[in-house]
Coordinates of C-alpha atoms and ligand atoms in Angstrom, one line a residue:
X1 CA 52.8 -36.2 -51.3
X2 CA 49.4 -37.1 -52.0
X3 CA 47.3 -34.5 -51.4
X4 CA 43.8 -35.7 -52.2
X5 CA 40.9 -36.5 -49.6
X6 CA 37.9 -38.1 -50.2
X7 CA 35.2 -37.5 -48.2
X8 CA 31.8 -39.4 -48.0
X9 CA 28.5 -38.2 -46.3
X10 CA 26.2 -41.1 -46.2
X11 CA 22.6 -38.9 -45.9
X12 CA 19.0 -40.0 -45.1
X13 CA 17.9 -39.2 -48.5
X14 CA 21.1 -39.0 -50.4
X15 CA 25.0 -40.0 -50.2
X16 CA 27.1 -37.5 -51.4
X17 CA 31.1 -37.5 -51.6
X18 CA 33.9 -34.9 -52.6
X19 CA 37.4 -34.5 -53.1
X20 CA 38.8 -32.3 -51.0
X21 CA 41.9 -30.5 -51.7
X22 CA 44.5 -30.1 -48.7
X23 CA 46.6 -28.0 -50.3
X24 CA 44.0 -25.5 -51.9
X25 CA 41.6 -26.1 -48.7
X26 CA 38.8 -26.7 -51.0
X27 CA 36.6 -29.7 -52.9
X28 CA 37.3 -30.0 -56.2
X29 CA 34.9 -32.5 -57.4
X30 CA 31.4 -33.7 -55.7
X31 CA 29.5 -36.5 -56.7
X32 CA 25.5 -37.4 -55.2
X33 CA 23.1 -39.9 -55.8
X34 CA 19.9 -40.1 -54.0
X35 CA 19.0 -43.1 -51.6
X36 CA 14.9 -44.1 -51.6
X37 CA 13.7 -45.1 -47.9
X38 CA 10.3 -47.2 -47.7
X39 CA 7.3 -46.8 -44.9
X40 CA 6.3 -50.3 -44.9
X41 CA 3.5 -49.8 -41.8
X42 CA 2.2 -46.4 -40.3
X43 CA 5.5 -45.2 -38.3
X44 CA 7.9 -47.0 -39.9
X45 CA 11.1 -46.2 -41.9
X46 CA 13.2 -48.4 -44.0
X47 CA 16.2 -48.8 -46.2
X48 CA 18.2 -51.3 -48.4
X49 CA 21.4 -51.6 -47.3
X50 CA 22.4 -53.0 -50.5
X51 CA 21.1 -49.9 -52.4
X52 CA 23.4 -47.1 -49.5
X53 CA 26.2 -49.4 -50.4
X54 CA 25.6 -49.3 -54.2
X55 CA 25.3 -45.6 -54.2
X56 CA 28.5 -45.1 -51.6
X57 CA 30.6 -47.0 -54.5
X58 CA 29.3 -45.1 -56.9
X59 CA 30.1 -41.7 -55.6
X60 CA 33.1 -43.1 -54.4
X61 CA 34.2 -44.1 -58.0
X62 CA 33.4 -41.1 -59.3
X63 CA 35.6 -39.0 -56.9
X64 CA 38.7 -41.6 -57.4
X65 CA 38.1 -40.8 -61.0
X66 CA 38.1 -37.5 -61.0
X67 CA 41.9 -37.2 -59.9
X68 CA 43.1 -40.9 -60.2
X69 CA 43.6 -43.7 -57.5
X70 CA 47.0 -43.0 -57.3
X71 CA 46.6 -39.0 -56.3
X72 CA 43.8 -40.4 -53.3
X73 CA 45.7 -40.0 -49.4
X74 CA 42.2 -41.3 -48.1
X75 CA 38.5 -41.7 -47.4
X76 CA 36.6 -40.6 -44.7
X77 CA 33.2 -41.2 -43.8
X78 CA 30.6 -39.4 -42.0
X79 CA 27.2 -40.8 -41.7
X80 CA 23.4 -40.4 -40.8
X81 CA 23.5 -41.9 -37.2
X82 CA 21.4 -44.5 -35.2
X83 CA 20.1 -46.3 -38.3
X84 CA 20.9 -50.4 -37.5
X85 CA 21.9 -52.6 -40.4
X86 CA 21.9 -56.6 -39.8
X87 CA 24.4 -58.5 -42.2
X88 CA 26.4 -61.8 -42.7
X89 CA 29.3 -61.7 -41.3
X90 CA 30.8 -63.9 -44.0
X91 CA 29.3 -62.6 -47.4
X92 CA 28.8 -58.9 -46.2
X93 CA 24.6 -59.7 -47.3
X94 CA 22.4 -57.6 -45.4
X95 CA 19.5 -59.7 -43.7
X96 CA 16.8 -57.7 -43.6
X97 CA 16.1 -54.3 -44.3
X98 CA 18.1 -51.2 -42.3
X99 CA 15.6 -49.4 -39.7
X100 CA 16.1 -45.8 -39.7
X101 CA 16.7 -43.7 -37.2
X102 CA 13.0 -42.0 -38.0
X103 CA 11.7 -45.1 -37.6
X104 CA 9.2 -45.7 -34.6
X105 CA 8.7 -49.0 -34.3
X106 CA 10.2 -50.0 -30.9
X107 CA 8.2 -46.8 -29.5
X108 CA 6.0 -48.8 -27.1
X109 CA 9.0 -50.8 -26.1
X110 CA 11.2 -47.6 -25.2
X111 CA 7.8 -46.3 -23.6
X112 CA 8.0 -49.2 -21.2
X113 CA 11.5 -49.3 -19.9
X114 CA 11.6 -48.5 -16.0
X115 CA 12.5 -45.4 -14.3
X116 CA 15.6 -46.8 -12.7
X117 CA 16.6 -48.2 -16.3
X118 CA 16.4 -45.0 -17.9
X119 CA 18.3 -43.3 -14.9
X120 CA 21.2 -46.1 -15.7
X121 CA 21.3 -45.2 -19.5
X122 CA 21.3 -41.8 -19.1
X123 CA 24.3 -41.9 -16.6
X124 CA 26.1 -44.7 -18.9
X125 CA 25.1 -42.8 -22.5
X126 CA 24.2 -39.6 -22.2
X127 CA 20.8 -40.5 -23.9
X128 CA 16.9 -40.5 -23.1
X129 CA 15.9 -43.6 -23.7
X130 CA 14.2 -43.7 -27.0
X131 CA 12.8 -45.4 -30.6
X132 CA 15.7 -43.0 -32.3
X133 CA 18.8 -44.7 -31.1
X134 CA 20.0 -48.1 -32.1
X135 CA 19.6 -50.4 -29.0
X136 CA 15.5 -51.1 -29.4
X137 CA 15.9 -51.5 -33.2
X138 CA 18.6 -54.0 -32.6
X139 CA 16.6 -55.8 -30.0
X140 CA 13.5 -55.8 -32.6
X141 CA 15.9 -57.3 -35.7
X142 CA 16.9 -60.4 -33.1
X143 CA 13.7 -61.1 -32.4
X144 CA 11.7 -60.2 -35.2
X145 CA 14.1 -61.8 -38.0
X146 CA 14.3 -65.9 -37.8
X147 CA 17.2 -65.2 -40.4
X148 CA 19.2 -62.9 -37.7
X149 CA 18.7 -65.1 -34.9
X150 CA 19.9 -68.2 -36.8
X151 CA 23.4 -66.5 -38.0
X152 CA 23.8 -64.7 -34.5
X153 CA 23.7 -68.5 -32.9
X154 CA 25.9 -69.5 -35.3
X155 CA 27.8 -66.7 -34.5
X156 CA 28.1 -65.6 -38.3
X157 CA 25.7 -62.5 -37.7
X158 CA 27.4 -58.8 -37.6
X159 CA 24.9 -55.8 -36.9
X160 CA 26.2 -52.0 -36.7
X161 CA 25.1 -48.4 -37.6
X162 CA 25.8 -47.7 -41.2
X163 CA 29.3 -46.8 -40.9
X164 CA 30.2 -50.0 -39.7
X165 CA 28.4 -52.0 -43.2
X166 CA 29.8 -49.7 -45.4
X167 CA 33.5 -50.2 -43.8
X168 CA 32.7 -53.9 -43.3
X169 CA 32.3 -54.0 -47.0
X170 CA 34.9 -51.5 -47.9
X171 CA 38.0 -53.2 -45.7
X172 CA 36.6 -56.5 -44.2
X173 CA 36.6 -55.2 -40.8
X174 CA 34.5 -54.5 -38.6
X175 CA 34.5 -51.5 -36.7
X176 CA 32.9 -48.6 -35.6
X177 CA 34.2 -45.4 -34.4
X178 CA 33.0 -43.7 -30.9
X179 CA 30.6 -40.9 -32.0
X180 CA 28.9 -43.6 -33.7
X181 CA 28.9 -45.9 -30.8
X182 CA 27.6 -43.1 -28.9
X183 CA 24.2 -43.0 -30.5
X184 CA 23.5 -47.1 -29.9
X185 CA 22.1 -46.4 -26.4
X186 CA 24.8 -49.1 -25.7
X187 CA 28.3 -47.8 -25.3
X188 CA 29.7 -46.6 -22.0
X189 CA 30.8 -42.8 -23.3
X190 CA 33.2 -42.3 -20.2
X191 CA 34.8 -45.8 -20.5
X192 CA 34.7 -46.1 -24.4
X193 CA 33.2 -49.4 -24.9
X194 CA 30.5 -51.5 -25.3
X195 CA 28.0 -51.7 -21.7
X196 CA 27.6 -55.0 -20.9
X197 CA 24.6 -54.1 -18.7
X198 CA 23.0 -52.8 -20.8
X199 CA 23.6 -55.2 -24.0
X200 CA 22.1 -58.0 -21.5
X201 CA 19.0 -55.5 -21.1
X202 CA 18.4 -55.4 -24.4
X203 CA 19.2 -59.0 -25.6
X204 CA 22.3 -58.1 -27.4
X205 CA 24.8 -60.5 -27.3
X206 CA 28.4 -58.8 -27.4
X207 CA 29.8 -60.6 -30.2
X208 CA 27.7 -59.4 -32.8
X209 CA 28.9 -55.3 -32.3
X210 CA 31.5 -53.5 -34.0
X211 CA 34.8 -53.2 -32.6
X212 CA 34.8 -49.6 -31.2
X213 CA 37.9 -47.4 -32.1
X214 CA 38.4 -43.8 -32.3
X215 CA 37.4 -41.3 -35.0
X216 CA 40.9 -40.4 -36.2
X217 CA 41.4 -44.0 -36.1
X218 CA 42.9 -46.0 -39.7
X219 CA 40.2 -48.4 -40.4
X220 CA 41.9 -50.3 -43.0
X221 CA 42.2 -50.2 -46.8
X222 CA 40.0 -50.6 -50.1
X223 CA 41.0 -51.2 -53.5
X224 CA 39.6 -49.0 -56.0
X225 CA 41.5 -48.5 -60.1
X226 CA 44.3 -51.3 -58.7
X227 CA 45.3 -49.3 -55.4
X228 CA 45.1 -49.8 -52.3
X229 CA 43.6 -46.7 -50.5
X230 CA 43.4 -46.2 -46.4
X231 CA 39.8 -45.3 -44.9
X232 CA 41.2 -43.0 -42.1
X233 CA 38.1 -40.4 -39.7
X234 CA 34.9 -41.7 -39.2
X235 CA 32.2 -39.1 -37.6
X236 CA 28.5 -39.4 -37.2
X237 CA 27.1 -36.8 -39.6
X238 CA 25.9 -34.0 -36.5
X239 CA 29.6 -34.7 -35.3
X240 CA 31.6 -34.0 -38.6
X241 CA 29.2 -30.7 -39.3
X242 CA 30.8 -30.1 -35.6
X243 CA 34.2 -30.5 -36.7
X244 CA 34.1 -28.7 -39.8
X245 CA 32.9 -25.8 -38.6
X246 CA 35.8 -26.5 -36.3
X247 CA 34.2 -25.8 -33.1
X248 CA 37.2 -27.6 -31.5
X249 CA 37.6 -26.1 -28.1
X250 CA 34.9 -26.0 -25.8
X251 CA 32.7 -23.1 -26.0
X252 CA 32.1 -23.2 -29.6
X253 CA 29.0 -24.2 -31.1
X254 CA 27.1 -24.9 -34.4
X255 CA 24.0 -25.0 -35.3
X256 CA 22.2 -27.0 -38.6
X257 CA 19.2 -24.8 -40.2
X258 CA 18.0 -28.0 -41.7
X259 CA 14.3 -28.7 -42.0
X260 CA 14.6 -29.2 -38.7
X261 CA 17.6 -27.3 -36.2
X262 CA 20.1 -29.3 -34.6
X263 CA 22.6 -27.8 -31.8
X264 CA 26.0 -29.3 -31.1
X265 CA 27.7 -27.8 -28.3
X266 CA 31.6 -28.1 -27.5
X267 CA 31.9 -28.9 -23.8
X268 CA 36.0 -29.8 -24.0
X269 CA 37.3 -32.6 -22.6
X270 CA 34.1 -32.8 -19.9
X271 CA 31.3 -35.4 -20.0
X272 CA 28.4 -32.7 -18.8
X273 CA 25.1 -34.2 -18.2
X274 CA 22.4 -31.9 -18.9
X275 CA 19.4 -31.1 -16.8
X276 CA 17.1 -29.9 -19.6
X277 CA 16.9 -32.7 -21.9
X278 CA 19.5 -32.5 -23.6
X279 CA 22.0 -35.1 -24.4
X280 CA 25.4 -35.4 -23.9
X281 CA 27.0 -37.5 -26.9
X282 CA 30.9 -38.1 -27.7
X283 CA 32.2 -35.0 -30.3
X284 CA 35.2 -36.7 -31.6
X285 CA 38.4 -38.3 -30.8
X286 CA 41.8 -36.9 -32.2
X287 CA 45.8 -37.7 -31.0
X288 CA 44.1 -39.5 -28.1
X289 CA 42.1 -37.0 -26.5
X290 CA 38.0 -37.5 -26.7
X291 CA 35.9 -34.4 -26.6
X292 CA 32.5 -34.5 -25.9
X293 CA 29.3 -32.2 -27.0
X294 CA 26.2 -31.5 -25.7
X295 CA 23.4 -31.7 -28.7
X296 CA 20.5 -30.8 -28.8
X297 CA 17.1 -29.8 -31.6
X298 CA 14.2 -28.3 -32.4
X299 CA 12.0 -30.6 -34.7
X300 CA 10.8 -28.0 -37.2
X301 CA 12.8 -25.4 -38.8
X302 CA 13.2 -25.0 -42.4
X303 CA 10.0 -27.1 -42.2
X304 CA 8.3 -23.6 -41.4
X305 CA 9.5 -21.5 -44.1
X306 CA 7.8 -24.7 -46.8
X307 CA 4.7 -24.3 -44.8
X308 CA 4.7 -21.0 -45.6
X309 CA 5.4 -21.8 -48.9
X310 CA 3.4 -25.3 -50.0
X311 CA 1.0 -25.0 -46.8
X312 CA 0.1 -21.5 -47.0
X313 CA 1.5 -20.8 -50.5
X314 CA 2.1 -16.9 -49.5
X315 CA 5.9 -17.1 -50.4
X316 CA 7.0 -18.9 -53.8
X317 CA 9.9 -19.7 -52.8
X318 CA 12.2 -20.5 -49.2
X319 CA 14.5 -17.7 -50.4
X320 CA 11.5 -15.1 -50.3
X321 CA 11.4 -15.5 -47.3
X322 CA 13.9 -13.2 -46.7
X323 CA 12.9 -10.3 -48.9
X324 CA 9.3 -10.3 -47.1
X325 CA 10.7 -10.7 -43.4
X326 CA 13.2 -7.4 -44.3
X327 CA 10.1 -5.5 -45.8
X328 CA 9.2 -4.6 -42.4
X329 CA 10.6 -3.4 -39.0
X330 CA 9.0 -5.2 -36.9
X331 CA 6.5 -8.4 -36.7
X332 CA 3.4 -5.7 -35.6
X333 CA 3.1 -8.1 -32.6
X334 CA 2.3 -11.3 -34.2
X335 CA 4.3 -13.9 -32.8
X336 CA 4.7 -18.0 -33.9
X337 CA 5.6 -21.4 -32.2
X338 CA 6.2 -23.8 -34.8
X339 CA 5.1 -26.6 -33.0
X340 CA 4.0 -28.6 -35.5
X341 CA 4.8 -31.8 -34.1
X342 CA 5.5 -31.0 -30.5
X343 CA 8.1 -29.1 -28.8
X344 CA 11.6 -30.5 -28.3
X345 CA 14.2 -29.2 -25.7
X346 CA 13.4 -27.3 -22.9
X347 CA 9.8 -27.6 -23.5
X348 CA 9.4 -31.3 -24.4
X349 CA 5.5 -31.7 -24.8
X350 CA 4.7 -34.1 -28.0
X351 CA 1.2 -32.7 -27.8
X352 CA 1.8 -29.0 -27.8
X353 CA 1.0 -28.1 -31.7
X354 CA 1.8 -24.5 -33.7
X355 CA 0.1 -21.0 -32.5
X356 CA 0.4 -17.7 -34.6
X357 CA -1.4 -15.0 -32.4
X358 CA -1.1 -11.0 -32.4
X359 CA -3.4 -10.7 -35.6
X360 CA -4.7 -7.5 -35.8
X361 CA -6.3 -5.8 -38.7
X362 CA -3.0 -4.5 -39.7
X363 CA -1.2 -7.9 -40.0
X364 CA 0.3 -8.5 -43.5
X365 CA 1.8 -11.9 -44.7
X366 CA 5.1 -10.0 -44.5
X367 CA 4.6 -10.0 -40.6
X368 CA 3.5 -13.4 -40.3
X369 CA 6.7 -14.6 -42.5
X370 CA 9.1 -12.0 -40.0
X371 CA 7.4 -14.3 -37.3
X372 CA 7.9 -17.2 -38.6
X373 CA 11.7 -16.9 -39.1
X374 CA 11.8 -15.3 -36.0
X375 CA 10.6 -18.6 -34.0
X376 CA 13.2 -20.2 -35.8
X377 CA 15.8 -18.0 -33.7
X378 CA 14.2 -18.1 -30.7
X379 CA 14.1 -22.2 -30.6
X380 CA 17.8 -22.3 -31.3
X381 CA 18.0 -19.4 -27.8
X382 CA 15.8 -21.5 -26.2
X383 CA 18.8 -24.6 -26.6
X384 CA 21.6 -22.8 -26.2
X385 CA 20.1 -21.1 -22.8
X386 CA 19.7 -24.5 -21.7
X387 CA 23.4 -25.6 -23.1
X388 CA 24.8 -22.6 -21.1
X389 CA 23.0 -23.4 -18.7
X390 CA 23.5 -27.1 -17.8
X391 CA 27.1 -26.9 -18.9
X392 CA 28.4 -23.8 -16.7
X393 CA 30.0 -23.4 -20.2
X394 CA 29.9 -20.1 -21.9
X395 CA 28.7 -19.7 -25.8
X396 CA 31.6 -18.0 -27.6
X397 CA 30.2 -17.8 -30.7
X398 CA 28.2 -19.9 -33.1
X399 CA 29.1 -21.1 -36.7
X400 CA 25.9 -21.8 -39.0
X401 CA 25.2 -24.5 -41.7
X402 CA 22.1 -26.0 -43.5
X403 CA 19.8 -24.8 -46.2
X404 CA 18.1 -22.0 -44.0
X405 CA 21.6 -20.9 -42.8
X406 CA 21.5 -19.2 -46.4
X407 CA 18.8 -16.6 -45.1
X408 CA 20.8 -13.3 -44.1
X409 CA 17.2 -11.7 -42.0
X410 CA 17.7 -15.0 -40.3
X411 CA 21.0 -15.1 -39.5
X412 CA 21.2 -11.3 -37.8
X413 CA 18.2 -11.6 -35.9
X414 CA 19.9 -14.7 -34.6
X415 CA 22.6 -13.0 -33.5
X416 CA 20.5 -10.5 -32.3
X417 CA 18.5 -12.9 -29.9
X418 CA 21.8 -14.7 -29.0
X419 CA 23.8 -11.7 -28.2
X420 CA 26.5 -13.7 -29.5
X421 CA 28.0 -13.6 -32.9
X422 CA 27.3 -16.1 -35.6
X423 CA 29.7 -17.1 -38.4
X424 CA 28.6 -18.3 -41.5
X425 CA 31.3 -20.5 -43.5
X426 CA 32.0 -20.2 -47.2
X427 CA 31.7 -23.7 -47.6
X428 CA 28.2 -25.0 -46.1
X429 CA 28.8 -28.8 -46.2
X430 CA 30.3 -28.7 -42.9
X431 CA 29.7 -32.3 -42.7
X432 CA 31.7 -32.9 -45.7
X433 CA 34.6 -30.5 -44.8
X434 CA 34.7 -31.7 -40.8
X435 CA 34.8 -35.9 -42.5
X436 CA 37.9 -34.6 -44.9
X437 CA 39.9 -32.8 -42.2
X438 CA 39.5 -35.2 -40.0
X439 CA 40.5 -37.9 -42.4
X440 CA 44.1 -35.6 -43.8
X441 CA 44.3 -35.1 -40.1
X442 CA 44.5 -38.7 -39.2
X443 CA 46.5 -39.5 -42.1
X444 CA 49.1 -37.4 -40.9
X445 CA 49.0 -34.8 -44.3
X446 CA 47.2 -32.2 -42.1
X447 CA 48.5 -31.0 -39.4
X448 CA 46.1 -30.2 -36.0
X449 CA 47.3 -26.9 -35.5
X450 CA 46.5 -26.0 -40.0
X451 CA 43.0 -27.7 -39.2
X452 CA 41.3 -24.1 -38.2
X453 CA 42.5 -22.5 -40.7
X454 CA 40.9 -24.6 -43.1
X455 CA 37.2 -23.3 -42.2
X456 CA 36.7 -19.8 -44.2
X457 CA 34.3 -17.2 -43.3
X458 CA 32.0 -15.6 -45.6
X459 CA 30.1 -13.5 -43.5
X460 CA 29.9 -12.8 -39.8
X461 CA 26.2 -11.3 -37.8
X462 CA 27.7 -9.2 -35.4
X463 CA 24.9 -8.9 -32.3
X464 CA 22.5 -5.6 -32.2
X465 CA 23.6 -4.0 -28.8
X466 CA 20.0 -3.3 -28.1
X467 CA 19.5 -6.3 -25.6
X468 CA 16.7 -4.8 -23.7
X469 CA 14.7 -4.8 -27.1
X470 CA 15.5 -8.6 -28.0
X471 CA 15.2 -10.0 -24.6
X472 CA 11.7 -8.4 -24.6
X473 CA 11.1 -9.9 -28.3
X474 CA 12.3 -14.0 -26.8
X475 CA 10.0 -13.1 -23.8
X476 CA 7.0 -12.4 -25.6
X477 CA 7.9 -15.8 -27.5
X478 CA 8.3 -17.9 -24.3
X479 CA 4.6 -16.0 -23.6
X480 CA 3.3 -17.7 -26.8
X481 CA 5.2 -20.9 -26.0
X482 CA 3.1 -21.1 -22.5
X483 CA -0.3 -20.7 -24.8
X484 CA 0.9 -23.5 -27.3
X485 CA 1.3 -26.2 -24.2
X486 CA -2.1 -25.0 -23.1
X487 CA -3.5 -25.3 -26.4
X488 CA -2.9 -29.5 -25.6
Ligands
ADP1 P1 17.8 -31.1 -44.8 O1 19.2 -31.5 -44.9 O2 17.2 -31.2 -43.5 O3 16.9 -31.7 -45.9 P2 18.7 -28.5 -45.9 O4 19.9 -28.2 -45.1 O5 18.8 -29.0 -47.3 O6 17.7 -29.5 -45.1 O7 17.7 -27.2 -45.9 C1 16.5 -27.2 -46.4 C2 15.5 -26.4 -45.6 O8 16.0 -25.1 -45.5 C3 14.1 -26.4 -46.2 O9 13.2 -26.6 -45.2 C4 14.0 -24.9 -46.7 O10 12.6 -24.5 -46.5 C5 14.9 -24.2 -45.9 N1 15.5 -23.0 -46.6 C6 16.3 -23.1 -47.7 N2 16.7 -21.9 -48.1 C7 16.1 -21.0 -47.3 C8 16.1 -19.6 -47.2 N3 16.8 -18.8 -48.0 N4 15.4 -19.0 -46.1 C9 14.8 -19.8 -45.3 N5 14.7 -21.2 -45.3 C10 15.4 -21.8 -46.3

């Protein structure tokens, strides 16, 4: 049996793929190249198309290499979400340049849309209407782009989040899978398919959209060394972290220590709308059951520990970090919001900007640091309070990933402030691993009840009992949360 994966994870900055052992449970080769983006007007985020696919066969290539064509079960591909690429539908040429999820373009449209509109979405999607998802940014490419218009009313235009190109160009179909489809602002996530309604809101004709299919779904074949190989498990990057952390029955949750944090949140087979701004967004589809998670993040994270570091310059390095916030007991009653560009979930206030108060005379730069990477624990309580919350749902336990995961201070005091456990895996590219188990489990060399062993733990923070101490710590935090929305 074949017992070779490939997985692909089609970043913002870089696209990076592995080859993941079923047997072993392990990758055995990674390949990465980095992928440029361009800011053509204040606000706005681009990418070539051409240059993601480019990359995406070259890592690609380089994986098949590594163990031969004819050793490869399949690819699966996980993927940065929302971003909207327009193409011909008969040579696979993009049209115009991909806009990026980052990019704000359509802000003063989304702005706009009516109060009863936004109710509709939300009840349909799951979203707040936004710049971020894919429905404005579609809108803007048909009527922005003579060249898109033209094909689409010759009916030879395709347009699709970046999953959908790359398979496009991979297979020759075109399809998307439902986490993806989920993050359009345009697909019903109770009916699985495409909302008419709302496609006529937006000016999006029907026929131009991806076929919708499930993530375990097989989504054709590619040739690569003379052989044909399946494409089998398509996630949406925040999705396939979920996965591979295996957070696969509801009350299991991850959370991404990136720059910034982002909280998935397994809510079973229940569609749970949230109360607190949170969204509710499809988790995955497997043997014909859809799960659904409620996500949601806090825009700065790791982006604290490099303003400590290039901003402030009092740590050389992230990894310092650590060693300074361990050097002392206790933050001496400095506290931070890291509100550097507003606060997300519950808070929501774009306005609200970063505090650091407590100074006294006493206050060293190893308090300040503790303070800082104690915000970063408390913004990931404050969203899973609201998850528990809104969902009725409660948090069993939380497996960690991303760059700041790495940061053992951080991780306990997490635990701490949770009163929950957190798992940190051996292998940190959750996205990666949750893309390659879902693909071995779709191509039937996996089986579902083998996936959760698959996921290894390296360390587990085991919660402080003291839980007077720590709730007292998050409410003097929620204290210097109220000053940083005056502050205005
Ligand atoms: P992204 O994918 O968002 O670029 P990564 O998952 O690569 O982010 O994580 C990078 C972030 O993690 C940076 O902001 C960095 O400051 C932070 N980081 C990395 N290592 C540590 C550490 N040991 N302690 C705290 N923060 C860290």
């Amino acid at each position: 049996m074949k017992r070779y994966v490939i997985a692909l994870d089609e970043g913002t900055t870089s696209v990076r793929a592995g080859v993941y052992d079923v047997e072993k449970g392990i990758f055995i080769h990674r390949a990465q190249q980095e992928v440029g983006q361009s800011y053509p007007k204040s606000g706005w985020v681009e990418q070539d198309a051409n240059e993601i696919y480019y990359k995406v066969m070259y890592v690609l290539n380089d994986c098949v290499q590594s163990v031969g064509a004819g050793n490869v079960a399949g690819i699966g591909i996980a993927n940065q979400r929302e971003t909207v690429v327009c193409w011909n539908r008969e040579t696979g040429e993009p049209v115009c340049p991909a806009i990026v999820w980052q990019c704000r373009r359509t802000g003063k449209f989304c702005a706009s849309i009516s109060a009863e509109m936004r109710k509709k979405i939300k009840d349909k999607t799951g979203l707040l209407p936004d710049a971020y998802f894919s429905a404005s940014k579609i809108k803007w490419n048909l009527e922005n782009i003579p060249e898109a218009k033209k094909l689409q009313e010759e009916g030879r235009l395709c347009v699709g989040t970046v999953e959908s190109f790359i398979i496009f160009r991979l297979t020759g179909r075109f399809l998307t899978d439902y986490t993806n489809a989920s993050r359009t602002m345009l697909f019903d996530i109770r009916k699985m398919q495409w909302d008419q309604e709302l496609c006529t809101f937006f000016g999006i004709p029907l026929d131009i959209l991806p076929e919708p299919v499930p993530s375990d779904a097989r989504f054709g074949t590619t040739r690569f060394g003379g052989k044909e190989i399946p494409v089998a498990g398509v996630l949406g990057d925040q999705q396939a972290a979920l996965f591979g952390q295996v957070c696969h029955r509801e009350g299991e949750g991850k959370i991404t220590y990136g720059t910034g944090l982002f909280m998935l949140f397994h809510t079973g087979e229940k569609c749970i709308f949230s109360d607190s701004g949170l969204l509710t967004t499809v988790g995955y589809t497997l043997n014909g059951k859809t799960y659904y998670a409620l996500e949601g993040s806090a825009f700065n994270a790791g982006s604290a520990v490099q303003w400590l570091r290039d901003g402030l310059g009092i740590i050389k390095s992230s990894e310092e970090s650590e060693e300074f916030a361990c050097s002392v007991s206790d933050t001496g009653g400095v506290s931070f919001v890291p509100a550097f560009t507003g606060l997300g979930a519950p808070h929501w206030n774009s306005e609200a900007r970063g505090l650091l108060t407590g100074i006294s005379r006493g206050t060293t730069r190893a308090h300040i640091i503790r303070a800082v990477l104690e915000s970063i624990a408390f913004s990931a309580r404050d969203l899973a309070d609201c998850m528990i919350r809104d969902s009725g749902i409660c948090l069993r336990e939380i497996k960690c990933d991303g760059g700041a995961s790495a940061n053992s201070f951080l991780m306990q005091f997490q635990a701490d402030v949770l009163g929950i456990a957190v798992n940190r895996p051996k292998e940190r590219e959750s996205t990666l691993l949750g893309v390659a188990l879902l693909s071995a489990a779709s191509l039937g060399i996996l089986a579902p009840e083998d996936l959760a062993d698959k996921r290894i733990s390296e360390k587990i923070f085991v919660p402080s009992l003291e839980r007077k101490k720590y709730e007292e710590l998050y409410a003097n935090y929620l204290l210097a949360i109220k000053r940083a929305l005056l502050n205005e």
